[in-house]
Short mmCIF file of C-alpha atoms (C1' of nucleotides) in Angstrom, two decimals:
data_model
loop_
_atom_site.label_atom_id
_atom_site.label_comp_id
_atom_site.label_asym_id
_atom_site.label_seq_id
_atom_site.Cartn_x
_atom_site.Cartn_y
_atom_site.Cartn_z
CA MET A 1 113.14 121.32 71.03
CA LYS A 2 112.90 124.10 73.55
CA TYR A 3 112.90 123.22 77.23
CA GLN A 4 109.60 122.66 79.01
CA LYS A 5 108.45 120.88 82.11
CA ILE A 6 107.40 117.44 81.02
CA PRO A 7 104.13 116.05 82.38
CA GLU A 8 104.44 112.90 84.37
CA ALA A 9 101.66 111.39 82.28
CA THR A 10 103.87 111.83 79.22
CA ILE A 11 106.60 109.77 80.84
CA ARG A 12 104.14 107.04 81.72
CA ARG A 13 102.94 106.95 78.13
CA LEU A 14 106.47 106.84 76.78
CA SER A 15 106.94 103.73 78.84
CA ARG A 16 103.89 102.26 77.14
CA TYR A 17 105.05 103.28 73.68
CA SER A 18 108.36 101.64 74.44
CA ARG A 19 106.70 98.33 75.20
CA CYS A 20 104.61 98.47 72.05
CA LEU A 21 107.58 99.37 69.91
CA GLU A 22 109.55 96.50 71.38
CA GLU A 23 106.80 94.13 70.41
CA MET A 24 106.52 95.62 66.94
CA ASN A 25 110.24 95.33 66.50
CA GLU A 26 110.10 91.66 67.47
CA ASN A 27 107.37 91.20 64.86
CA GLY A 28 109.69 92.67 62.26
CA GLU A 29 107.67 95.82 61.70
CA LYS A 30 109.92 98.57 60.37
CA VAL A 31 107.79 101.70 60.25
CA VAL A 32 104.84 102.89 62.32
CA SER A 33 102.60 105.96 62.15
CA SER A 34 101.47 107.91 65.18
CA ALA A 35 97.95 106.72 64.43
CA GLN A 36 98.95 103.05 64.50
CA LEU A 37 101.00 103.41 67.66
CA ALA A 38 98.22 105.40 69.28
CA LYS A 39 95.67 102.75 68.47
CA LYS A 40 97.83 100.05 69.94
CA CYS A 41 98.45 102.04 73.11
CA ILE A 42 94.85 103.26 73.31
CA VAL A 43 95.63 106.97 73.19
CA ASN A 44 95.07 109.86 70.81
CA ALA A 45 97.41 110.13 67.81
CA ALA A 46 98.08 113.81 68.45
CA GLN A 47 98.98 112.84 71.97
CA VAL A 48 101.67 110.50 70.72
CA ARG A 49 103.14 113.21 68.52
CA LYS A 50 102.97 115.82 71.27
CA ASP A 51 104.61 113.51 73.79
CA LEU A 52 107.47 112.89 71.40
CA ALA A 53 107.71 116.57 70.47
CA TYR A 54 108.83 117.36 74.02
CA PHE A 55 112.08 115.63 73.22
CA GLY A 56 112.73 116.22 69.55
CA GLU A 57 111.64 115.30 66.05
CA PHE A 58 111.79 111.58 65.54
CA GLY A 59 109.47 111.08 62.62
CA ILE A 60 109.41 111.68 58.90
CA ARG A 61 106.44 113.52 57.45
CA GLY A 62 104.42 111.43 55.06
CA VAL A 63 106.11 108.29 56.38
CA GLY A 64 105.94 107.84 60.12
CA TYR A 65 108.55 106.63 62.58
CA TYR A 66 111.20 103.96 62.19
CA VAL A 67 110.26 101.45 64.87
CA LYS A 68 113.75 100.53 65.97
CA ASP A 69 115.01 104.08 65.85
CA LEU A 70 112.09 105.46 67.84
CA HIS A 71 112.39 102.69 70.37
CA ASN A 72 116.04 103.52 70.94
CA ASN A 73 115.25 107.18 71.28
CA ILE A 74 112.53 106.57 73.84
CA LYS A 75 114.79 104.26 75.81
CA LYS A 76 117.40 106.97 75.87
CA ILE A 77 114.84 109.54 77.06
CA LEU A 78 113.56 107.28 79.82
CA GLY A 79 117.06 106.33 80.88
CA SER A 80 116.26 102.71 80.20
CA ASP A 81 119.14 102.36 77.77
CA LYS A 82 121.38 101.60 80.74
CA GLU A 83 121.19 98.83 83.30
CA TRP A 84 119.85 99.93 86.67
CA ARG A 85 121.23 98.24 89.74
CA MET A 86 118.66 97.70 92.44
CA ALA A 87 118.48 96.42 96.01
CA LEU A 88 115.43 94.86 97.59
CA ILE A 89 114.74 95.35 101.27
CA GLY A 90 112.37 92.99 103.02
CA VAL A 91 112.50 89.42 101.74
CA GLY A 92 109.00 88.35 102.73
CA ASN A 93 106.29 87.07 100.44
CA LEU A 94 106.19 89.91 98.02
CA GLY A 95 109.93 90.55 98.24
CA SER A 96 110.95 87.05 97.33
CA SER A 97 108.53 86.92 94.43
CA LEU A 98 110.00 90.13 93.06
CA LEU A 99 113.48 88.61 93.35
CA SER A 100 112.51 86.23 90.61
CA TYR A 101 110.15 88.50 88.70
CA LYS A 102 110.80 87.83 85.06
CA ASP A 103 109.81 91.20 83.71
CA PHE A 104 112.61 92.94 85.62
CA LEU A 105 115.16 90.62 84.10
CA LYS A 106 113.72 91.08 80.65
CA GLN A 107 113.97 94.81 81.07
CA ASN A 108 117.12 96.53 82.21
CA TYR A 109 116.42 96.40 85.90
CA LYS A 110 118.55 94.08 87.96
CA ILE A 111 118.31 93.24 91.64
CA VAL A 112 121.91 92.83 92.73
CA ALA A 113 121.41 92.57 96.49
CA ALA A 114 118.69 91.92 99.05
CA PHE A 115 118.38 92.78 102.72
CA ASP A 116 116.35 91.52 105.64
CA ILE A 117 116.40 91.58 109.43
CA ASP A 118 116.85 87.82 109.39
CA PRO A 119 119.00 86.96 106.37
CA PRO A 120 119.98 83.33 107.16
CA LYS A 121 116.38 82.19 107.44
CA VAL A 122 115.72 83.80 104.15
CA ILE A 123 118.60 82.69 101.96
CA GLY A 124 117.27 79.16 101.84
CA ARG A 125 113.89 80.27 100.68
CA VAL A 126 115.29 82.40 97.92
CA SER A 127 117.74 79.82 96.66
CA GLU A 128 114.92 77.34 96.20
CA LYS A 129 113.80 79.24 93.14
CA LEU A 130 115.36 78.76 89.78
CA GLY A 131 117.86 81.21 88.39
CA LYS A 132 120.90 82.50 90.18
CA PRO A 133 119.90 83.48 93.72
CA VAL A 134 120.37 87.00 94.95
CA GLU A 135 122.56 87.32 98.00
CA VAL A 136 120.66 88.38 101.13
CA PHE A 137 122.46 90.57 103.67
CA HIS A 138 121.54 91.74 107.12
CA ILE A 139 119.73 95.03 106.95
CA ASN A 140 122.40 96.91 108.90
CA ARG A 141 124.83 96.37 106.03
CA ILE A 142 122.78 98.42 103.55
CA LYS A 143 125.12 101.38 103.44
CA GLU A 144 128.26 99.33 103.01
CA VAL A 145 126.86 96.96 100.39
CA ALA A 146 124.99 99.68 98.49
CA LYS A 147 128.23 101.57 98.00
CA GLU A 148 130.18 98.50 97.01
CA ARG A 149 127.59 97.28 94.52
CA ARG A 150 126.75 100.72 93.20
CA ILE A 151 123.04 100.45 94.00
CA GLU A 152 120.91 103.20 92.45
CA ILE A 153 117.37 102.09 93.28
CA GLY A 154 115.92 100.50 96.40
CA LEU A 155 112.74 98.43 96.48
CA ILE A 156 110.99 98.58 99.84
CA THR A 157 108.97 95.43 100.48
CA THR A 158 109.00 95.47 104.27
CA PRO A 159 105.95 95.73 106.50
CA PRO A 160 104.59 99.30 106.55
CA SER A 161 105.93 99.96 110.04
CA GLU A 162 109.51 99.56 108.82
CA ALA A 163 109.23 101.46 105.54
CA GLN A 164 110.26 104.93 106.70
CA GLY A 165 113.22 103.53 108.62
CA VAL A 166 114.42 101.65 105.58
CA ALA A 167 113.92 104.76 103.43
CA ASN A 168 116.14 106.67 105.84
CA MET A 169 118.85 104.03 105.54
CA LEU A 170 118.64 104.19 101.75
CA VAL A 171 118.99 107.96 101.87
CA GLU A 172 121.95 107.55 104.19
CA ALA A 173 123.44 105.14 101.66
CA GLU A 174 122.83 107.70 98.90
CA VAL A 175 120.46 105.45 97.01
CA ARG A 176 118.58 108.16 95.15
CA GLY A 177 115.58 106.25 93.86
CA ILE A 178 113.04 104.30 95.88
CA LEU A 179 110.20 102.12 94.72
CA ASN A 180 107.94 101.72 97.71
CA PHE A 181 105.59 98.75 97.95
CA ALA A 182 104.81 99.23 101.65
CA PRO A 183 101.37 100.82 101.83
CA VAL A 184 102.45 103.90 103.73
CA GLN A 185 103.68 107.33 102.66
CA VAL A 186 107.44 107.70 103.09
CA THR A 187 109.30 110.99 102.77
CA VAL A 188 112.84 111.65 101.60
CA PRO A 189 114.96 114.79 101.29
CA GLU A 190 115.24 116.94 98.18
CA GLY A 191 117.24 115.17 95.52
CA PHE A 192 115.80 111.74 96.27
CA VAL A 193 112.76 110.25 94.56
CA VAL A 194 110.08 107.90 95.85
CA LYS A 195 107.49 106.22 93.69
CA ASP A 196 104.76 104.15 95.24
CA VAL A 197 103.21 100.89 94.13
CA PHE A 198 100.10 100.48 96.26
CA PHE A 199 97.91 97.58 95.20
CA THR A 200 95.15 98.48 97.58
CA THR A 201 94.93 102.05 96.31
CA VAL A 202 94.29 100.69 92.84
CA LEU A 203 91.79 98.23 94.27
CA ASP A 204 90.00 101.05 96.06
CA ASN A 205 89.82 102.80 92.73
CA LEU A 206 88.37 99.72 91.11
CA ALA A 207 85.90 99.25 93.94
CA TYR A 208 84.75 102.85 93.54
CA LEU A 209 84.17 102.42 89.83
CA LEU A 210 82.32 99.16 90.35
CA SER A 211 79.98 100.62 92.93
CA ASN A 212 78.97 103.67 90.86
CA MET B 1 75.90 117.85 96.84
CA LYS B 2 75.08 118.31 93.18
CA TYR B 3 76.29 115.73 90.69
CA GLN B 4 79.57 116.21 88.88
CA LYS B 5 82.09 113.98 87.19
CA ILE B 6 84.64 113.09 89.82
CA PRO B 7 88.33 113.22 88.86
CA GLU B 8 90.18 109.95 89.13
CA ALA B 9 92.88 111.76 91.09
CA THR B 10 90.29 112.63 93.70
CA ILE B 11 89.46 108.96 94.17
CA ARG B 12 93.13 108.10 94.55
CA ARG B 13 93.50 110.77 97.20
CA LEU B 14 90.41 109.59 99.05
CA SER B 15 92.10 106.24 99.31
CA ARG B 16 95.10 107.95 100.86
CA TYR B 17 92.97 109.97 103.26
CA SER B 18 91.27 106.76 104.27
CA ARG B 19 94.56 105.15 105.24
CA CYS B 20 95.66 108.19 107.22
CA LEU B 21 92.33 108.40 109.01
CA GLU B 22 92.53 104.74 109.89
CA GLU B 23 95.91 105.30 111.45
CA MET B 24 94.72 108.40 113.31
CA ASN B 25 91.74 106.50 114.59
CA GLU B 26 94.00 103.75 115.88
CA ASN B 27 96.06 106.43 117.65
CA GLY B 28 92.89 107.60 119.37
CA GLU B 29 92.74 110.95 117.57
CA LYS B 30 89.16 112.21 117.52
CA VAL B 31 89.20 115.33 115.38
CA VAL B 32 91.33 116.44 112.44
CA SER B 33 91.47 119.61 110.34
CA SER B 34 91.87 119.66 106.59
CA ALA B 35 95.29 121.23 107.15
CA GLN B 36 96.48 118.41 109.39
CA LEU B 37 95.15 115.70 107.11
CA ALA B 38 96.64 117.47 104.11
CA LYS B 39 100.04 117.66 105.74
CA LYS B 40 99.99 113.99 106.57
CA CYS B 41 98.96 113.06 103.03
CA ILE B 42 101.29 115.59 101.45
CA VAL B 43 98.64 117.52 99.55
CA ASN B 44 97.10 120.98 99.67
CA ALA B 45 94.49 121.66 102.37
CA ALA B 46 92.04 123.20 99.92
CA GLN B 47 92.45 120.07 97.85
CA VAL B 48 91.28 117.94 100.74
CA ARG B 49 88.23 120.08 101.27
CA LYS B 50 87.41 120.20 97.56
CA ASP B 51 87.79 116.43 97.21
CA LEU B 52 85.34 115.91 100.05
CA ALA B 53 82.99 118.58 98.75
CA TYR B 54 82.27 116.42 95.69
CA PHE B 55 80.40 114.07 98.00
CA GLY B 56 78.89 116.23 100.71
CA GLU B 57 79.66 118.29 103.78
CA PHE B 58 81.45 116.21 106.35
CA GLY B 59 83.14 118.86 108.49
CA ILE B 60 82.17 121.42 111.08
CA ARG B 61 83.37 124.97 110.55
CA GLY B 62 85.73 126.12 113.23
CA VAL B 63 86.27 122.53 114.34
CA GLY B 64 87.33 120.19 111.58
CA TYR B 65 86.31 116.61 110.87
CA TYR B 66 85.50 113.79 113.26
CA VAL B 67 88.10 111.19 112.37
CA LYS B 68 85.95 108.11 112.74
CA ASP B 69 82.96 109.70 111.06
CA LEU B 70 84.96 110.96 108.08
CA HIS B 71 86.67 107.62 107.72
CA ASN B 72 83.32 105.84 107.56
CA ASN B 73 82.04 108.31 105.02
CA ILE B 74 85.07 107.90 102.79
CA LYS B 75 84.83 104.13 102.99
CA LYS B 76 81.22 104.37 101.93
CA ILE B 77 82.15 106.63 99.00
CA LEU B 78 84.92 104.31 97.84
CA GLY B 79 82.77 101.25 98.23
CA SER B 80 85.25 99.84 100.70
CA ASP B 81 82.62 99.49 103.40
CA LYS B 82 81.73 96.12 101.92
CA GLU B 83 83.83 93.03 101.43
CA TRP B 84 85.00 92.47 97.87
CA ARG B 85 85.34 88.90 96.67
CA MET B 86 88.27 88.37 94.34
CA ALA B 87 89.77 85.60 92.25
CA LEU B 88 93.42 85.35 91.31
CA ILE B 89 94.42 83.89 87.97
CA GLY B 90 97.98 82.67 87.51
CA VAL B 91 99.53 81.13 90.62
CA GLY B 92 103.18 81.76 89.81
CA ASN B 93 105.68 83.75 91.83
CA LEU B 94 103.75 86.96 92.06
CA GLY B 95 100.39 85.24 92.23
CA SER B 96 101.24 83.08 95.19
CA SER B 97 102.75 85.96 97.09
CA LEU B 98 99.55 87.95 96.59
CA LEU B 99 97.55 85.01 97.90
CA SER B 100 99.11 85.63 101.29
CA TYR B 101 99.47 89.39 101.01
CA LYS B 102 98.58 90.74 104.43
CA ASP B 103 97.37 94.13 103.33
CA PHE B 104 94.50 92.62 101.32
CA LEU B 105 93.32 90.73 104.35
CA LYS B 106 93.63 93.78 106.55
CA GLN B 107 91.51 95.70 104.11
CA ASN B 108 88.22 94.42 102.86
CA TYR B 109 89.56 92.55 99.84
CA LYS B 110 89.43 88.81 99.98
CA ILE B 111 90.77 86.29 97.51
CA VAL B 112 88.24 83.48 97.57
CA ALA B 113 89.51 81.40 94.65
CA ALA B 114 92.59 80.96 92.49
CA PHE B 115 93.07 79.52 89.02
CA ASP B 116 95.97 78.11 87.06
CA ILE B 117 96.61 75.91 84.04
CA ASP B 118 98.24 73.38 86.34
CA PRO B 119 96.33 73.45 89.62
CA PRO B 120 97.59 70.23 91.29
CA LYS B 121 101.23 71.27 91.06
CA VAL B 122 100.30 74.52 92.58
CA ILE B 123 98.10 73.60 95.52
CA GLY B 124 101.05 72.22 97.42
CA ARG B 125 103.04 75.39 97.04
CA VAL B 126 100.20 77.54 98.23
CA SER B 127 99.34 75.38 101.21
CA GLU B 128 102.91 75.65 102.45
CA LYS B 129 102.21 79.19 103.55
CA LEU B 130 100.50 79.97 106.79
CA GLY B 131 96.87 80.98 106.98
CA LYS B 132 94.03 79.11 105.36
CA PRO B 133 95.03 78.16 101.84
CA VAL B 134 93.01 79.40 98.89
CA GLU B 135 91.61 76.67 96.72
CA VAL B 136 93.22 76.51 93.27
CA PHE B 137 91.06 75.43 90.35
CA HIS B 138 91.84 74.63 86.76
CA ILE B 139 91.55 77.73 84.64
CA ASN B 140 88.72 76.33 82.52
CA ARG B 141 86.46 76.38 85.57
CA ILE B 142 86.58 80.17 85.95
CA LYS B 143 83.04 80.81 84.76
CA GLU B 144 81.48 78.14 86.90
CA VAL B 145 83.40 78.94 90.08
CA ALA B 146 83.14 82.70 89.65
CA LYS B 147 79.37 82.43 89.55
CA GLU B 148 79.20 80.08 92.47
CA ARG B 149 81.52 82.13 94.67
CA ARG B 150 80.11 85.50 93.59
CA ILE B 151 83.47 86.83 92.38
CA GLU B 152 83.46 90.55 91.59
CA ILE B 153 87.14 91.28 90.89
CA GLY B 154 89.78 89.25 89.07
CA LEU B 155 93.53 89.62 89.60
CA ILE B 156 95.53 88.70 86.51
CA THR B 157 98.98 87.46 87.44
CA THR B 158 99.67 85.27 84.42
CA PRO B 159 102.48 85.77 81.94
CA PRO B 160 101.70 88.65 79.55
CA SER B 161 100.91 86.31 76.67
CA GLU B 162 97.94 84.86 78.57
CA ALA B 163 96.53 88.10 80.00
CA GLN B 164 94.05 88.99 77.25
CA GLY B 165 92.73 85.45 77.12
CA VAL B 166 92.16 85.44 80.86
CA ALA B 167 90.51 88.85 80.66
CA ASN B 168 88.11 87.45 78.07
CA MET B 169 87.24 84.57 80.36
CA LEU B 170 86.59 86.97 83.22
CA VAL B 171 84.31 89.03 81.00
CA GLU B 172 82.54 85.86 79.98
CA ALA B 173 82.11 85.06 83.67
CA GLU B 174 80.72 88.55 84.24
CA VAL B 175 83.52 89.53 86.59
CA ARG B 176 83.25 93.28 86.11
CA GLY B 177 86.51 94.44 87.68
CA ILE B 178 90.03 93.44 86.72
CA LEU B 179 93.32 94.27 88.37
CA ASN B 180 95.95 93.49 85.78
CA PHE B 181 99.53 92.77 86.87
CA ALA B 182 100.63 91.34 83.53
CA PRO B 183 102.66 94.02 81.77
CA VAL B 184 100.48 94.25 78.71
CA GLN B 185 97.42 96.31 77.79
CA VAL B 186 94.20 94.30 77.94
CA THR B 187 90.86 95.51 76.66
CA VAL B 188 87.37 94.73 77.89
CA PRO B 189 83.89 95.72 76.72
CA GLU B 190 81.91 98.68 77.98
CA GLY B 191 80.70 98.10 81.51
CA PHE B 192 83.86 96.32 82.62
CA VAL B 193 86.84 98.00 84.26
CA VAL B 194 90.54 97.23 84.09
CA LYS B 195 93.17 98.85 86.28
CA ASP B 196 96.83 98.10 85.71
CA VAL B 197 99.63 97.58 88.19
CA PHE B 198 102.82 97.73 86.14
CA PHE B 199 105.96 97.70 88.23
CA THR B 200 108.23 98.38 85.32
CA THR B 201 106.25 101.42 84.20
CA VAL B 202 106.82 102.94 87.63
CA LEU B 203 110.47 101.93 87.45
CA ASP B 204 110.80 103.60 84.05
CA ASN B 205 109.36 106.70 85.64
CA LEU B 206 111.88 106.51 88.44
CA ALA B 207 114.72 105.91 86.01
CA TYR B 208 113.65 108.94 84.01
CA LEU B 209 113.63 111.15 87.09
CA LEU B 210 117.00 109.84 88.23
CA SER B 211 118.65 110.50 84.89
CA ASN B 212 117.42 114.10 84.58
"C1'" DC C 1 76.55 138.20 124.69
"C1'" DA C 2 79.60 140.32 121.70
"C1'" DA C 3 84.18 139.92 120.08
"C1'" DT C 4 87.67 136.81 118.67
"C1'" DT C 5 89.35 132.72 116.85
"C1'" DT C 6 89.31 128.83 114.07
"C1'" DA C 7 88.47 126.14 110.12
"C1'" DT C 8 85.04 124.80 106.62
"C1'" DG C 9 82.89 125.22 101.92
"C1'" DT C 10 83.18 127.33 97.55
"C1'" DG C 11 83.39 130.87 93.63
"C1'" DA C 12 87.00 132.69 90.90
"C1'" DA C 13 91.64 132.54 88.99
"C1'" DA C 14 95.51 130.12 87.50
"C1'" DG C 15 97.77 126.40 85.67
"C1'" DG C 16 98.17 122.01 83.09
"C1'" DA C 17 97.03 118.52 79.92
"C1'" DG C 18 94.59 116.76 75.91
"C1'" DT C 19 92.45 117.46 71.36
"C1'" DC C 20 91.77 119.64 67.01
"C1'" DA C 21 92.98 121.27 62.76
"C1'" DC C 22 96.14 122.64 59.51
"C1'" DA C 23 100.60 124.11 57.41
"C1'" DA C 24 104.88 121.86 56.28
"C1'" DA C 25 107.49 118.17 54.52
"C1'" DA C 26 108.30 113.79 52.47
"C1'" DT C 27 106.92 110.24 49.10
"C1'" DT C 28 104.63 108.21 45.21
"C1'" DG C 29 103.03 107.85 40.63
"C1'" DA C 30 101.94 109.53 36.12
"C1'" DT D 1 108.45 117.46 37.07
"C1'" DC D 2 104.26 118.20 39.22
"C1'" DA D 3 100.03 116.90 41.38
"C1'" DA D 4 98.11 113.89 44.74
"C1'" DT D 5 98.71 111.58 48.98
"C1'" DT D 6 100.33 110.74 53.38
"C1'" DT D 7 101.68 111.87 57.92
"C1'" DT D 8 104.36 114.71 60.92
"C1'" DG D 9 104.93 118.83 64.08
"C1'" DT D 10 102.61 122.46 66.37
"C1'" DG D 11 99.69 126.76 67.43
"C1'" DA D 12 95.19 127.48 69.22
"C1'" DC D 13 91.43 125.91 71.71
"C1'" DT D 14 89.03 123.38 75.11
"C1'" DC D 15 88.62 120.98 79.10
"C1'" DC D 16 89.96 119.56 83.55
"C1'" DT D 17 92.53 120.14 88.12
"C1'" DT D 18 94.56 122.66 91.51
"C1'" DT D 19 95.22 126.67 94.24
"C1'" DC D 20 93.80 130.96 96.19
"C1'" DA D 21 91.03 133.80 98.90
"C1'" DC D 22 87.23 134.89 101.43
"C1'" DA D 23 82.45 134.68 103.18
"C1'" DT D 24 80.23 131.67 106.39
"C1'" DA D 25 79.55 129.17 110.49
"C1'" DA D 26 80.78 127.07 114.79
"C1'" DA D 27 83.11 127.44 119.22
"C1'" DT D 28 85.38 129.87 122.86
"C1'" DT D 29 86.57 133.57 125.96
"C1'" DG D 30 86.26 137.53 128.75
#
DNA sequence: CAATTTATGTGAAAGGAGTCACAAAATTGA
DNA sequence: TCAATTTTGTGACTCCTTTCACATAAATTG
């Protein structure tokens, strides 16, 4: 296990493997081969092995991988063995649906605070939904609340025009990770990370493939 | 302009260029160089030129690119010069927020029908929102309605357990493009296309980067 | 109108990522 | 215990993407 730069694609696939392994584990499967896992994840078996090889030796030759064991290892690699505390900024349509997005809860991602320019209007809307409501603060309290609640990731779900401003506030509040849903490029200083989720980019991709 | 296989990454970047050009056009900018566009999109200038070169010669040496002209050309390449008719399946939290997602409307993607297992319950919720409500049908009418309304893309926003079933129905209805939000791999026959939007995969990526 | 400037388009080089193929290691069965 | 079987881990190869560097072409200036 010598150090190498790990391709981003490898990390994405690990995330996929993790999901598959979770499912297998729930189904009571104990052992899996790279070929089986690959088939399930629709990748090449050598790819699976190579991806894992970046981080160590997790399998047993002639046998395969212990499902539970491998799953734990991958979670540790991805950093998804801990709970991540997130804040959501912009409690509009998309924002409020993410507040009650089941898959976050199921995984180890937890929204522990939300922010908006008009919090009172918004609290009602959020509380309507089932499950314990997330407290919504005024946006100018980001720094204070982020510190207090030990926020590590910010979800930007504001209109595009506000995204960079919000990103700046998150940087100011030392929130190092940003998941940006606003369809506009935001920039952050060295040491911070932004990942984008742009629906329309994926749609454009789809549209391209459909018209060719 | 000789034929070549075009990298998927190129298509993704074209989508980005398109957004930037749109903004520039709104700001009244007439001409842009590959260097300027590259800077704005945070890529390499040669990359911009090479991406465009797959499809033709759109610039003028010594000058650059006419913003409006290039934007039109890119839209034509991506197939985003036409309006795409979409259906949304699964009117839950995420689904209903996408029904009123402004960025779709602003672009040329239009949701013209929605489906759910329990449509009556759901119509009320959707109509609450501003803008003209999208009609919600029972899920077993997909084939019929998709034909009638000339649906080309389906958005799957059901729980993961239902995703493959819905995908099958869409295939049956000859809806060739699928944008899958349900965090599970779905497969479709040759000739159909699925693109995934998995929030938690991106979060896993972020978590990995933050813990290393 | 020639020299200078600017910025494209593209061949060549470099850099990554994915696949193949096989030696190494573990297990099974006689 | 040893041969046969299975499946990993990985070096080598191939393929694809990005970057570099420069010839080419348009515009501008004196």
